[in-house]
Amino acid sequence: MVNAAKEGFTDSKVTGRAQRSFIGETKDRYLVMGTVNNVTLNELALILKDIGIVNAINLDGGASSALMFDNKIITAPTRNLSNAIVITRKKDKPVRIQLNGREMFFDTDPYFSNGRTMVPLRGIMEALGATVGWDSSTGTIWASKGDTRVDMWNGSNIIRVNGEERTLDVPIQVKYNRTHVPVRFIAEIFGAEVDFNQDKNMVTIRLENSSPTEVYDKAVAELNSGNSAEAERLFLEVLKIDPSYAGAMLKLAKLYSSTDKEKSAEYFEKFLEIQPKDYEAWNTLGWTYATLGNVRKALEIFKFLTTEKPDVAAYWIGLGDMYAHYQIQDYTSAKECYNRALSCPNISESQKNSVYEKLKKYQ
């Protein structure tokens, strides 16, 4: 919302200068919070870009803008505040988990119990490529991968691996409303090598038999059978194993196109960093941004497409539609684009009819 006026916001607190608060992250995933005095939203965005912030959110500003660090007020609010974002130092050194060289993060923190590192069951199992389920009739929690199945019960240190009973050093535990398991025991059952780096307080897991292509093929099969939820999980698993697997990025981008446009755009962007010459992916990304209301971003994409592929009518039509959008309203440029579309050698009859209807509006 850098151009507030074109988004329909007229309040001076949004369109003009004000005290601003923000939270964002650098490309190295460092969290940054701060305040800036007497700036517009556009100026705030430029300042954040200059200091290396790649993603940011503008928070409540004006009289609510405040910042405290190390028990000292840096920016004082001019009214009483009822809520705040607070970051505190952990009392204990956090337990860290790494899988195949990449650090993992769960919705609850790992912890020690009787000298064993406990991690959320679902998070670790899915990272290892296993499927997790629960039998409500018996209270059995199960995890399965390939020809290995593990049955577990909350509060019990007895588990069954393919029907054979084994005893854990610590029982399966429920903490923070999540089931936790000892990471070494469980990971080794599924063929992983586990070590502990005491200096970093980090459990390192190596799972060499994870093939991203095998998981990808399984995901495609699930998608073709109509099981989109399982396909999504498996495509995400592919990217955990190989973060540069472009095919999984494209599948996720298309999968999210009907349910979550922002996620769809995110994965199209990641895919195009690896496959920048996939012009149809660029075209879909352009329309995705247009649907999200980011018309200027869509405009830049269609400009790029018409430069790269000047003989494709669809790209000129897309660019014309962006110029004609109410956020831009450059009808002269829109007409020029529509006329360029008509001169393209492979324009279809339906495209011609559509363009003629558009041009009638500007005669």
Tab-separated table of N, CA and C in Angstrom, residues 19-20 40 63 82 128 143 147 166 173 200 203 277 283 314 329 349:
chain	number	residue	atom	x	y	z
A	19	GLN	N	4.468	9.707	12.253
A	19	GLN	CA	5.372	8.803	12.965
A	19	GLN	C	5.008	7.378	12.563
A	20	ARG	N	5.985	6.595	12.151
A	20	ARG	CA	5.708	5.241	11.669
A	20	ARG	C	6.435	4.187	12.510
A	40	THR	N	6.326	9.557	4.941
A	40	THR	CA	5.210	8.917	4.247
A	40	THR	C	5.483	7.416	4.180
A	63	ALA	N	0.305	8.423	17.364
A	63	ALA	CA	0.393	8.439	18.830
A	63	ALA	C	0.695	7.061	19.401
A	82	SER	N	-2.432	-0.468	24.820
A	82	SER	CA	-3.027	-1.672	25.411
A	82	SER	C	-2.348	-2.948	24.940
A	128	LEU	N	10.974	-36.016	7.878
A	128	LEU	CA	11.648	-37.261	7.492
A	128	LEU	C	10.929	-37.974	6.345
A	143	ALA	N	3.004	-43.548	12.505
A	143	ALA	CA	3.790	-42.887	11.466
A	143	ALA	C	4.281	-43.964	10.515
A	147	ASP	N	8.218	-49.227	3.991
A	147	ASP	CA	7.765	-50.457	4.652
A	147	ASP	C	7.925	-50.408	6.163
A	166	ARG	N	9.235	-52.037	21.206
A	166	ARG	CA	10.516	-51.476	21.614
A	166	ARG	C	10.258	-50.518	22.774
A	173	GLN	N	5.301	-37.761	25.070
A	173	GLN	CA	4.798	-36.729	25.977
A	173	GLN	C	3.952	-35.694	25.238
A	200	LYS	N	26.903	-25.931	19.703
A	200	LYS	CA	25.755	-25.230	19.124
A	200	LYS	C	24.432	-25.652	19.768
A	203	VAL	N	20.979	-30.771	17.474
A	203	VAL	CA	20.860	-32.138	16.983
A	203	VAL	C	20.977	-32.102	15.463
A	277	LYS	N	13.034	-17.901	-18.114
A	277	LYS	CA	12.548	-17.848	-19.496
A	277	LYS	C	11.202	-18.549	-19.680
A	283	ASN	N	3.414	-14.772	-17.299
A	283	ASN	CA	2.075	-14.298	-17.639
A	283	ASN	C	1.085	-14.593	-16.511
A	314	ALA	N	-1.417	-11.996	-26.477
A	314	ALA	CA	-1.939	-12.072	-25.103
A	314	ALA	C	-1.184	-11.154	-24.156
A	329	GLN	N	-5.224	4.193	-15.170
A	329	GLN	CA	-6.049	5.041	-16.041
A	329	GLN	C	-5.238	5.766	-17.123
A	349	GLU	N	-9.097	-15.338	-33.267
A	349	GLU	CA	-10.315	-14.592	-33.546
A	349	GLU	C	-10.968	-14.112	-32.246
